[in-house]
């Protein structure tokens, strides 16, 4: 079992012991089970990109799509092979899928092209009015498709994701995902799940069966109207292999007039892995940095500075030519990133309004606050100032929080310690008052520094 685990970074032995058409629990909310959808829904092609995927996980994905989609809504399944090296994924795969009752096409990339270009290829050969992208190790559950297509029928500019349930990489047990989290991102531009805020619960009047407006998508699983996908510029073909494309399409959808939702009545399972089994030509880090730079440069306006200041060295990475994407942004008359932060993601980790972004220095000792790469619920540290950003970057926000990435400085006892906790936006222990008067009683050098700081405070009126 341990030897086989290394091949795909999940328990392949367990996967091989489980039927390709196994039964799954119905994990939907009760209110989802008797919802009615229009008979006339757009048909979808399901596009699945794979690279050296295991036979059983790939075919279990295909069988679950076929078995749990109403036949009249499923145009076809398109399997895009991104230059796999395993023999069973060649002719044996083609022979196997030929016997299935739904057209399943296998298309091959001539060379390793990455998720983005392989998906574009799959989209271009598919014919359904809707394109549904799935990962190659998923399982669709009962009723997964109708609520997705119904949202697109209602508004073709709505892009929809199912709830992504967890298939254990260890046991292949199926575990329901939460309808109370949605997609966000941190200063490093990593996709993260965060709790659905109260304002979004209120907008839906507490009905958890209604779709959640999500600031970003995880990327692996979503449905989009074919023409709309073209209109908003598909993917950034200048991005390599994998990484950043999910935030790029998320920002683009929102900023250019679309809507991105998690449809809580649709559940699809996904095998989450702790390590990637894939090789990245050129190295993982460089590729993701390049993709993230393209994303930041095209869509984030001045807020790209949060990414650059917390990721020292990233500005040295070449991101290629982005002119076709900036032209696209102009042509579609997309809104600025500040609009996105204000209207779509007000509880964003990147503050819409802030007084300052940089280091917090004790000018006497030349020591700086430093998050020491520690995690949530640990103390903030102090270290020699290095001027390189990274772990010494903090922002004093208009809500009077002191943040580093998605953590806020928090004090619950009079004499400390100062902890780093998830920002709760409720002030309280995370409220920091800046008092220019008391600070101005310091030494000459400090007076200068703080004087400058005060000017910038007066310059930057807080929101609301
Ligand atoms: Mn995956």
Short mmCIF file of C-alpha atoms and ligand atoms in Angstrom, two decimals:
data_model
loop_
_atom_site.label_atom_id
_atom_site.label_comp_id
_atom_site.label_asym_id
_atom_site.label_seq_id
_atom_site.Cartn_x
_atom_site.Cartn_y
_atom_site.Cartn_z
CA UNK A 1 0.00 0.00 0.00
CA UNK A 2 2.78 2.41 0.91
CA UNK A 3 4.68 1.68 -2.28
CA UNK A 4 1.59 2.22 -4.42
CA UNK A 5 0.77 5.44 -2.54
CA UNK A 6 3.83 7.11 -4.05
CA UNK A 7 2.62 6.70 -7.62
CA UNK A 8 -0.29 9.14 -7.40
CA UNK A 9 0.06 10.47 -3.84
CA UNK A 10 -3.14 8.73 -2.78
CA UNK A 11 -4.01 5.24 -1.62
CA UNK A 12 -4.10 3.57 -5.03
CA UNK A 13 -4.53 0.15 -3.47
CA UNK A 14 -7.75 1.25 -1.78
CA UNK A 15 -8.93 2.87 -4.99
CA UNK A 16 -8.40 -0.37 -6.90
CA UNK A 17 -10.53 -2.28 -4.38
CA UNK A 18 -13.52 0.02 -4.93
CA UNK A 19 -16.00 -0.37 -7.78
CA UNK A 20 -15.80 2.11 -10.63
CA UNK A 21 -19.52 2.78 -10.18
CA UNK A 22 -19.72 2.70 -6.40
CA UNK A 23 -22.70 4.15 -4.54
CA UNK A 24 -22.29 7.39 -2.61
CA UNK A 25 -24.29 8.96 0.19
CA UNK A 26 -26.70 11.78 -0.66
CA UNK A 27 -25.01 14.56 1.30
CA UNK A 28 -27.26 17.41 0.14
CA UNK A 29 -29.15 19.67 2.50
CA UNK A 30 -32.73 18.43 2.97
CA UNK A 31 -34.05 21.52 1.21
CA UNK A 32 -32.12 20.59 -1.93
CA UNK A 33 -33.62 17.14 -2.35
CA UNK A 34 -37.04 18.16 -3.61
CA UNK A 35 -36.15 21.31 -5.52
CA UNK A 36 -37.58 21.35 -9.04
CA UNK A 37 -35.61 22.52 -12.05
CA UNK A 38 -36.80 23.44 -15.55
CA UNK A 39 -36.92 20.55 -18.04
CA UNK A 40 -35.27 22.70 -20.66
CA UNK A 41 -31.74 23.20 -19.44
CA UNK A 42 -28.64 23.77 -21.59
CA UNK A 43 -26.64 20.64 -22.34
CA UNK A 44 -23.10 20.33 -21.07
CA UNK A 45 -19.86 18.85 -22.26
CA UNK A 46 -17.70 17.63 -19.38
CA UNK A 47 -14.01 18.32 -19.95
CA UNK A 48 -11.51 16.39 -17.84
CA UNK A 49 -7.75 17.00 -18.14
CA UNK A 50 -5.45 14.28 -16.86
CA UNK A 51 -1.74 13.62 -16.63
CA UNK A 52 -0.63 10.14 -15.54
CA UNK A 53 -3.87 9.69 -13.65
CA UNK A 54 -4.64 6.30 -12.08
CA UNK A 55 -7.03 4.13 -14.10
CA UNK A 56 -9.54 3.69 -11.29
CA UNK A 57 -9.81 7.33 -10.23
CA UNK A 58 -10.10 8.54 -13.83
CA UNK A 59 -12.75 5.98 -14.78
CA UNK A 60 -14.62 6.47 -11.52
CA UNK A 61 -14.85 10.15 -12.46
CA UNK A 62 -16.24 9.26 -15.90
CA UNK A 63 -18.71 6.68 -14.56
CA UNK A 64 -20.00 9.04 -11.89
CA UNK A 65 -20.62 11.72 -14.51
CA UNK A 66 -22.52 9.31 -16.75
CA UNK A 67 -24.45 7.57 -13.99
CA UNK A 68 -25.53 10.71 -12.13
CA UNK A 69 -26.31 13.11 -14.98
CA UNK A 70 -29.69 13.10 -16.73
CA UNK A 71 -28.85 11.67 -20.15
CA UNK A 72 -30.49 14.52 -22.07
CA UNK A 73 -28.33 17.11 -20.31
CA UNK A 74 -25.00 15.43 -21.01
CA UNK A 75 -23.64 16.14 -24.46
CA UNK A 76 -20.37 14.24 -24.12
CA UNK A 77 -17.30 13.67 -21.99
CA UNK A 78 -13.98 14.95 -23.31
CA UNK A 79 -10.83 13.48 -21.78
CA UNK A 80 -7.74 15.56 -22.50
CA UNK A 81 -4.52 13.66 -22.02
CA UNK A 82 -1.73 16.08 -21.16
CA UNK A 83 1.06 13.86 -22.48
CA UNK A 84 0.75 10.99 -19.99
CA UNK A 85 3.46 8.36 -20.07
CA UNK A 86 1.48 5.34 -18.87
CA UNK A 87 0.53 2.72 -21.42
CA UNK A 88 -2.88 1.93 -19.97
CA UNK A 89 -3.92 5.52 -20.72
CA UNK A 90 -3.28 5.02 -24.45
CA UNK A 91 -5.21 2.41 -26.48
CA UNK A 92 -6.74 0.56 -23.51
CA UNK A 93 -8.43 3.79 -22.38
CA UNK A 94 -9.82 4.48 -25.84
CA UNK A 95 -11.14 0.94 -26.12
CA UNK A 96 -12.75 1.10 -22.69
CA UNK A 97 -14.60 4.37 -23.18
CA UNK A 98 -15.93 3.29 -26.59
CA UNK A 99 -18.27 0.86 -24.78
CA UNK A 100 -19.86 3.55 -22.61
CA UNK A 101 -23.39 4.76 -23.36
CA UNK A 102 -22.36 8.43 -23.63
CA UNK A 103 -19.87 9.70 -26.22
CA UNK A 104 -16.47 9.91 -24.55
CA UNK A 105 -13.68 11.42 -26.63
CA UNK A 106 -10.00 11.17 -25.83
CA UNK A 107 -7.84 13.97 -27.18
CA UNK A 108 -4.09 14.08 -26.72
CA UNK A 109 -1.73 17.00 -26.24
CA UNK A 110 1.38 16.49 -28.33
CA UNK A 111 3.61 17.62 -25.49
CA UNK A 112 3.21 18.46 -21.83
CA UNK A 113 1.18 21.66 -21.92
CA UNK A 114 -0.26 22.12 -18.46
CA UNK A 115 -3.79 22.43 -17.18
CA UNK A 116 -4.58 25.76 -18.79
CA UNK A 117 -3.69 24.94 -22.39
CA UNK A 118 -5.11 21.42 -22.09
CA UNK A 119 -8.43 22.81 -20.89
CA UNK A 120 -8.48 25.27 -23.78
CA UNK A 121 -7.94 22.35 -26.14
CA UNK A 122 -10.75 20.37 -24.51
CA UNK A 123 -13.08 23.36 -24.67
CA UNK A 124 -12.29 23.94 -28.35
CA UNK A 125 -13.17 20.39 -29.43
CA UNK A 126 -16.31 20.14 -27.26
CA UNK A 127 -19.77 21.05 -28.52
CA UNK A 128 -22.19 21.44 -25.56
CA UNK A 129 -23.70 24.85 -24.79
CA UNK A 130 -22.16 24.63 -21.32
CA UNK A 131 -18.64 23.50 -20.55
CA UNK A 132 -18.12 21.76 -17.21
CA UNK A 133 -14.53 21.32 -16.13
CA UNK A 134 -13.74 18.55 -13.67
CA UNK A 135 -10.54 17.22 -12.16
CA UNK A 136 -9.53 13.67 -13.07
CA UNK A 137 -10.11 12.22 -9.58
CA UNK A 138 -13.64 13.34 -8.80
CA UNK A 139 -16.98 11.68 -8.13
CA UNK A 140 -20.27 13.38 -8.91
CA UNK A 141 -23.16 12.74 -6.54
CA UNK A 142 -26.89 12.51 -7.14
CA UNK A 143 -28.43 15.71 -8.48
CA UNK A 144 -25.10 17.45 -9.00
CA UNK A 145 -25.73 18.76 -12.53
CA UNK A 146 -29.24 20.22 -12.66
CA UNK A 147 -28.70 23.03 -10.12
CA UNK A 148 -25.52 24.12 -11.92
CA UNK A 149 -27.18 24.28 -15.34
CA UNK A 150 -30.27 25.98 -13.90
CA UNK A 151 -28.18 28.93 -12.69
CA UNK A 152 -26.58 29.32 -16.12
CA UNK A 153 -29.98 29.16 -17.81
CA UNK A 154 -31.17 31.94 -15.52
CA UNK A 155 -28.15 34.13 -16.32
CA UNK A 156 -25.55 33.07 -18.85
CA UNK A 157 -22.96 35.28 -17.16
CA UNK A 158 -23.12 33.22 -14.00
CA UNK A 159 -20.19 30.85 -13.51
CA UNK A 160 -20.95 28.09 -11.04
CA UNK A 161 -19.01 25.70 -8.83
CA UNK A 162 -20.35 22.75 -6.87
CA UNK A 163 -19.51 22.21 -3.23
CA UNK A 164 -16.30 20.23 -3.33
CA UNK A 165 -16.59 17.25 -0.99
CA UNK A 166 -13.56 15.43 0.31
CA UNK A 167 -12.62 11.98 -0.88
CA UNK A 168 -10.01 10.80 1.60
CA UNK A 169 -6.61 10.28 -0.04
CA UNK A 170 -6.07 7.53 2.54
CA UNK A 171 -9.31 5.52 2.64
CA UNK A 172 -11.38 6.96 -0.24
CA UNK A 173 -14.14 7.58 2.27
CA UNK A 174 -16.58 10.21 1.00
CA UNK A 175 -17.02 13.17 3.34
CA UNK A 176 -19.41 16.08 2.77
CA UNK A 177 -17.83 19.49 2.32
CA UNK A 178 -19.20 22.56 4.04
CA UNK A 179 -21.68 25.00 2.56
CA UNK A 180 -20.42 27.55 5.09
CA UNK A 181 -17.06 28.27 3.45
CA UNK A 182 -16.26 30.18 0.32
CA UNK A 183 -13.21 31.02 -1.74
CA UNK A 184 -10.75 33.80 -0.94
CA UNK A 185 -7.03 34.40 -1.19
CA UNK A 186 -4.22 35.79 0.93
CA UNK A 187 -1.48 38.33 0.23
CA UNK A 188 0.70 35.63 -1.29
CA UNK A 189 -2.15 34.96 -3.75
CA UNK A 190 -2.76 31.48 -2.40
CA UNK A 191 -6.34 30.33 -2.76
CA UNK A 192 -7.89 29.74 0.71
CA UNK A 193 -11.27 28.74 2.10
CA UNK A 194 -12.79 31.23 4.57
CA UNK A 195 -16.10 31.22 6.44
CA UNK A 196 -19.06 32.64 4.50
CA UNK A 197 -19.55 36.07 6.10
CA UNK A 198 -22.74 37.14 7.79
CA UNK A 199 -23.56 39.64 5.01
CA UNK A 200 -23.79 36.78 2.49
CA UNK A 201 -25.97 34.72 4.85
CA UNK A 202 -28.21 37.78 5.27
CA UNK A 203 -28.43 38.37 1.51
CA UNK A 204 -29.82 34.82 1.19
CA UNK A 205 -32.10 35.39 4.18
CA UNK A 206 -30.46 32.47 5.90
CA UNK A 207 -31.47 29.93 3.22
CA UNK A 208 -28.40 27.73 2.84
CA UNK A 209 -29.82 26.01 -0.25
CA UNK A 210 -29.41 29.25 -2.25
CA UNK A 211 -26.12 29.76 -4.13
CA UNK A 212 -23.29 31.57 -2.34
CA UNK A 213 -21.57 34.43 -4.14
CA UNK A 214 -17.92 33.56 -3.81
CA UNK A 215 -15.00 35.96 -4.39
CA UNK A 216 -12.86 33.20 -5.94
CA UNK A 217 -13.07 29.60 -7.11
CA UNK A 218 -10.78 26.73 -6.19
CA UNK A 219 -10.34 26.12 -9.90
CA UNK A 220 -10.77 22.42 -10.51
CA UNK A 221 -14.53 22.16 -10.89
CA UNK A 222 -16.90 24.64 -12.52
CA UNK A 223 -19.48 25.12 -15.27
CA UNK A 224 -19.61 28.04 -17.67
CA UNK A 225 -21.65 28.94 -20.75
CA UNK A 226 -19.54 28.25 -23.84
CA UNK A 227 -20.12 31.65 -25.49
CA UNK A 228 -19.58 33.52 -22.25
CA UNK A 229 -16.31 31.64 -21.73
CA UNK A 230 -15.18 32.96 -25.12
CA UNK A 231 -16.48 36.47 -24.49
CA UNK A 232 -14.56 36.98 -21.27
CA UNK A 233 -11.34 35.61 -22.72
CA UNK A 234 -11.23 31.92 -21.70
CA UNK A 235 -7.91 31.57 -19.88
CA UNK A 236 -4.66 33.51 -19.99
CA UNK A 237 -2.76 31.29 -22.43
CA UNK A 238 0.45 33.00 -21.32
CA UNK A 239 0.24 31.16 -18.01
CA UNK A 240 2.19 27.93 -17.70
CA UNK A 241 1.17 24.48 -16.39
CA UNK A 242 -0.83 25.29 -13.27
CA UNK A 243 -1.35 27.92 -10.57
CA UNK A 244 -2.96 31.35 -10.43
CA UNK A 245 -5.39 30.59 -13.25
CA UNK A 246 -8.24 30.09 -10.78
CA UNK A 247 -7.80 33.54 -9.23
CA UNK A 248 -7.29 35.08 -12.67
CA UNK A 249 -10.60 33.80 -13.98
CA UNK A 250 -12.32 34.68 -10.69
CA UNK A 251 -11.15 38.33 -10.75
CA UNK A 252 -11.98 38.55 -14.43
CA UNK A 253 -15.52 37.21 -14.00
CA UNK A 254 -16.34 39.66 -11.24
CA UNK A 255 -14.52 42.71 -12.58
CA UNK A 256 -15.94 42.26 -16.09
CA UNK A 257 -19.61 41.99 -15.20
CA UNK A 258 -20.17 38.31 -14.39
CA UNK A 259 -21.10 36.44 -11.23
CA UNK A 260 -19.29 33.57 -9.54
CA UNK A 261 -21.24 31.24 -7.30
CA UNK A 262 -20.98 28.09 -5.25
CA UNK A 263 -24.20 26.19 -5.83
CA UNK A 264 -24.76 24.55 -2.47
CA UNK A 265 -27.20 21.95 -3.81
CA UNK A 266 -24.51 20.50 -6.11
CA UNK A 267 -21.93 18.18 -4.56
CA UNK A 268 -18.88 16.72 -6.29
CA UNK A 269 -16.17 14.85 -4.44
CA UNK A 270 -12.46 15.36 -5.08
CA UNK A 271 -9.42 13.45 -3.83
CA UNK A 272 -7.40 16.09 -1.96
CA UNK A 273 -3.73 15.23 -1.78
CA UNK A 274 -1.07 16.41 0.61
CA UNK A 275 1.66 16.46 -2.02
CA UNK A 276 1.64 16.86 -5.78
CA UNK A 277 2.60 13.80 -7.82
CA UNK A 278 3.33 15.98 -10.84
CA UNK A 279 6.59 17.31 -12.14
CA UNK A 280 6.63 20.94 -13.29
CA UNK A 281 8.99 21.59 -16.18
CA UNK A 282 11.14 24.46 -14.92
CA UNK A 283 10.21 24.11 -11.24
CA UNK A 284 6.97 24.65 -9.34
CA UNK A 285 7.93 27.91 -7.65
CA UNK A 286 8.98 29.80 -10.76
CA UNK A 287 5.90 28.81 -12.72
CA UNK A 288 3.47 29.81 -10.00
CA UNK A 289 5.33 33.10 -9.44
CA UNK A 290 5.18 33.89 -13.13
CA UNK A 291 1.46 33.11 -13.32
CA UNK A 292 0.75 35.12 -10.18
CA UNK A 293 2.66 38.09 -11.56
CA UNK A 294 0.53 38.03 -14.72
CA UNK A 295 -2.57 37.90 -12.55
CA UNK A 296 -1.37 40.78 -10.35
CA UNK A 297 -0.19 42.97 -13.21
CA UNK A 298 -3.36 42.62 -15.28
CA UNK A 299 -6.09 42.67 -12.64
CA UNK A 300 -4.98 43.98 -9.25
CA UNK A 301 -3.98 47.61 -9.95
CA UNK A 302 -2.11 49.15 -7.02
CA UNK A 303 -3.15 46.32 -4.70
CA UNK A 304 -0.53 44.14 -6.37
CA UNK A 305 1.86 45.75 -3.88
CA UNK A 306 0.53 43.49 -1.12
CA UNK A 307 1.68 40.50 -3.15
CA UNK A 308 5.02 42.00 -4.11
CA UNK A 309 5.95 43.24 -0.65
CA UNK A 310 5.21 39.95 1.09
CA UNK A 311 6.96 37.84 -1.56
CA UNK A 312 10.51 39.19 -1.79
CA UNK A 313 12.24 38.20 -4.99
CA UNK A 314 9.06 37.66 -6.97
CA UNK A 315 9.52 40.93 -8.84
CA UNK A 316 12.62 39.45 -10.47
CA UNK A 317 10.54 36.75 -12.18
CA UNK A 318 9.86 37.46 -15.86
CA UNK A 319 6.15 37.36 -16.62
CA UNK A 320 6.25 37.73 -20.39
CA UNK A 321 3.97 39.84 -22.55
CA UNK A 322 0.61 40.75 -21.00
CA UNK A 323 -0.54 43.24 -23.63
CA UNK A 324 -3.29 40.97 -25.02
CA UNK A 325 -4.75 40.61 -21.52
CA UNK A 326 -4.64 44.31 -20.68
CA UNK A 327 -6.29 44.98 -24.06
CA UNK A 328 -8.97 42.44 -23.13
CA UNK A 329 -9.55 44.25 -19.84
CA UNK A 330 -10.04 47.54 -21.68
CA UNK A 331 -12.24 46.02 -24.37
CA UNK A 332 -14.56 44.47 -21.79
CA UNK A 333 -14.51 47.70 -19.76
CA UNK A 334 -13.78 45.81 -16.60
CA UNK A 335 -14.01 47.50 -13.24
CA UNK A 336 -10.98 48.27 -11.07
CA UNK A 337 -9.75 45.91 -8.37
CA UNK A 338 -10.83 48.43 -5.72
CA UNK A 339 -14.42 47.91 -6.92
CA UNK A 340 -13.99 44.16 -6.47
CA UNK A 341 -12.65 44.61 -2.94
CA UNK A 342 -15.43 47.04 -2.06
CA UNK A 343 -18.37 45.17 -3.55
CA UNK A 344 -17.49 41.51 -3.90
CA UNK A 345 -14.97 40.89 -1.16
CA UNK A 346 -15.23 43.50 1.61
CA UNK A 347 -13.88 41.00 4.14
CA UNK A 348 -10.84 40.43 1.95
CA UNK A 349 -7.44 39.80 3.48
CA UNK A 350 -6.20 42.69 1.36
CA UNK A 351 -7.75 45.76 3.01
CA UNK A 352 -9.65 48.08 0.67
CA UNK A 353 -8.57 51.05 2.80
CA UNK A 354 -5.44 51.22 4.89
CA UNK A 355 -3.09 53.77 6.39
CA UNK A 356 0.19 52.07 5.73
CA UNK A 357 1.89 48.97 4.43
CA UNK A 358 5.42 48.12 5.48
CA UNK A 359 7.56 47.30 8.48
CA UNK A 360 6.89 48.25 12.11
CA UNK A 361 10.24 49.34 13.48
CA UNK A 362 11.52 50.26 16.90
CA UNK A 363 13.87 53.02 15.79
CA UNK A 364 15.90 52.83 19.03
CA UNK A 365 16.85 49.19 18.67
CA UNK A 366 16.33 48.81 14.90
CA UNK A 367 14.18 45.76 15.61
CA UNK A 368 11.06 44.99 13.63
CA UNK A 369 7.88 43.10 14.27
CA UNK A 370 8.24 39.78 12.50
CA UNK A 371 5.68 37.01 12.06
CA UNK A 372 8.64 34.58 12.07
CA UNK A 373 6.69 32.46 9.54
CA UNK A 374 4.61 31.31 12.49
CA UNK A 375 1.03 30.25 12.11
CA UNK A 376 -2.32 31.19 13.51
CA UNK A 377 -2.54 31.22 17.34
CA UNK A 378 1.16 31.85 17.85
CA UNK A 379 2.96 34.93 19.17
CA UNK A 380 4.23 37.65 16.89
CA UNK A 381 8.02 37.96 17.07
CA UNK A 382 10.68 40.66 16.97
CA UNK A 383 13.77 40.42 14.79
CA UNK A 384 16.46 42.64 13.31
CA UNK A 385 14.94 44.73 10.53
CA UNK A 386 15.99 43.37 7.16
CA UNK A 387 14.05 45.67 4.84
CA UNK A 388 13.14 42.75 2.58
CA UNK A 389 9.42 42.68 3.28
CA UNK A 390 8.24 39.11 3.66
CA UNK A 391 7.67 38.20 7.29
CA UNK A 392 8.19 41.81 8.40
CA UNK A 393 5.32 43.27 6.38
CA UNK A 394 2.30 44.57 8.23
CA UNK A 395 -0.57 46.80 7.24
CA UNK A 396 -2.35 49.23 9.53
CA UNK A 397 -5.85 49.11 8.09
CA UNK A 398 -8.70 51.60 8.09
CA UNK A 399 -10.44 49.30 10.56
CA UNK A 400 -7.45 49.87 12.86
CA UNK A 401 -6.22 46.31 12.60
CA UNK A 402 -2.56 45.44 12.25
CA UNK A 403 -2.44 42.62 9.74
CA UNK A 404 0.17 40.39 8.30
CA UNK A 405 -1.31 38.45 5.41
CA UNK A 406 -4.55 36.92 6.73
CA UNK A 407 -3.64 37.17 10.43
CA UNK A 408 -4.33 40.06 12.80
CA UNK A 409 -2.42 41.12 15.90
CA UNK A 410 -4.60 40.31 18.89
CA UNK A 411 -4.20 41.00 22.59
CA UNK A 412 -6.55 39.45 25.10
CA UNK A 413 -4.65 40.26 28.33
CA UNK A 414 -3.44 43.61 29.65
CA UNK A 415 0.21 42.65 29.58
CA UNK A 416 0.15 40.57 26.44
CA UNK A 417 1.38 38.48 24.79
CA UNK A 418 0.55 39.78 21.30
CA UNK A 419 -0.84 36.87 19.32
CA UNK A 420 -1.57 36.40 15.62
CA UNK A 421 -5.17 35.29 15.10
CA UNK A 422 -7.57 35.10 12.16
CA UNK A 423 -8.89 38.59 11.52
CA UNK A 424 -12.45 38.76 12.87
CA UNK A 425 -13.34 42.31 11.71
CA UNK A 426 -15.07 42.93 15.05
CA UNK A 427 -12.44 45.31 16.49
CA UNK A 428 -12.26 44.32 20.19
CA UNK A 429 -8.95 42.65 20.90
CA UNK A 430 -7.81 43.40 17.36
CA UNK A 431 -8.27 47.18 17.56
CA UNK A 432 -5.07 49.22 17.57
CA UNK A 433 -5.16 52.96 18.26
CA UNK A 434 -2.38 55.07 16.84
CA UNK A 435 -1.68 58.04 19.11
CA UNK A 436 0.52 60.55 17.30
CA UNK A 437 0.68 62.83 20.36
CA UNK A 438 2.32 60.39 22.73
CA UNK A 439 4.57 59.10 19.98
CA UNK A 440 5.74 62.61 19.17
CA UNK A 441 7.25 62.92 22.63
CA UNK A 442 10.01 60.55 21.50
CA UNK A 443 13.56 61.44 20.40
CA UNK A 444 14.44 63.56 17.41
CA UNK A 445 14.96 60.75 14.96
CA UNK A 446 11.70 59.17 15.98
CA UNK A 447 9.90 62.47 15.78
CA UNK A 448 10.87 62.75 12.15
CA UNK A 449 9.78 59.25 11.30
CA UNK A 450 6.52 59.51 13.13
CA UNK A 451 5.88 62.93 11.68
CA UNK A 452 6.03 61.43 8.23
CA UNK A 453 3.79 58.64 9.33
CA UNK A 454 1.28 61.13 10.68
CA UNK A 455 1.14 62.95 7.39
CA UNK A 456 0.40 59.72 5.63
CA UNK A 457 -2.33 59.02 8.17
CA UNK A 458 -3.93 62.38 7.45
CA UNK A 459 -3.54 61.73 3.78
CA UNK A 460 -5.40 58.43 3.79
CA UNK A 461 -8.94 58.85 5.07
CA UNK A 462 -10.36 55.59 6.37
CA UNK A 463 -13.40 54.09 4.68
CA UNK A 464 -16.89 55.03 5.77
MN1 LIG B 1 -7.07 17.49 -8.10
#
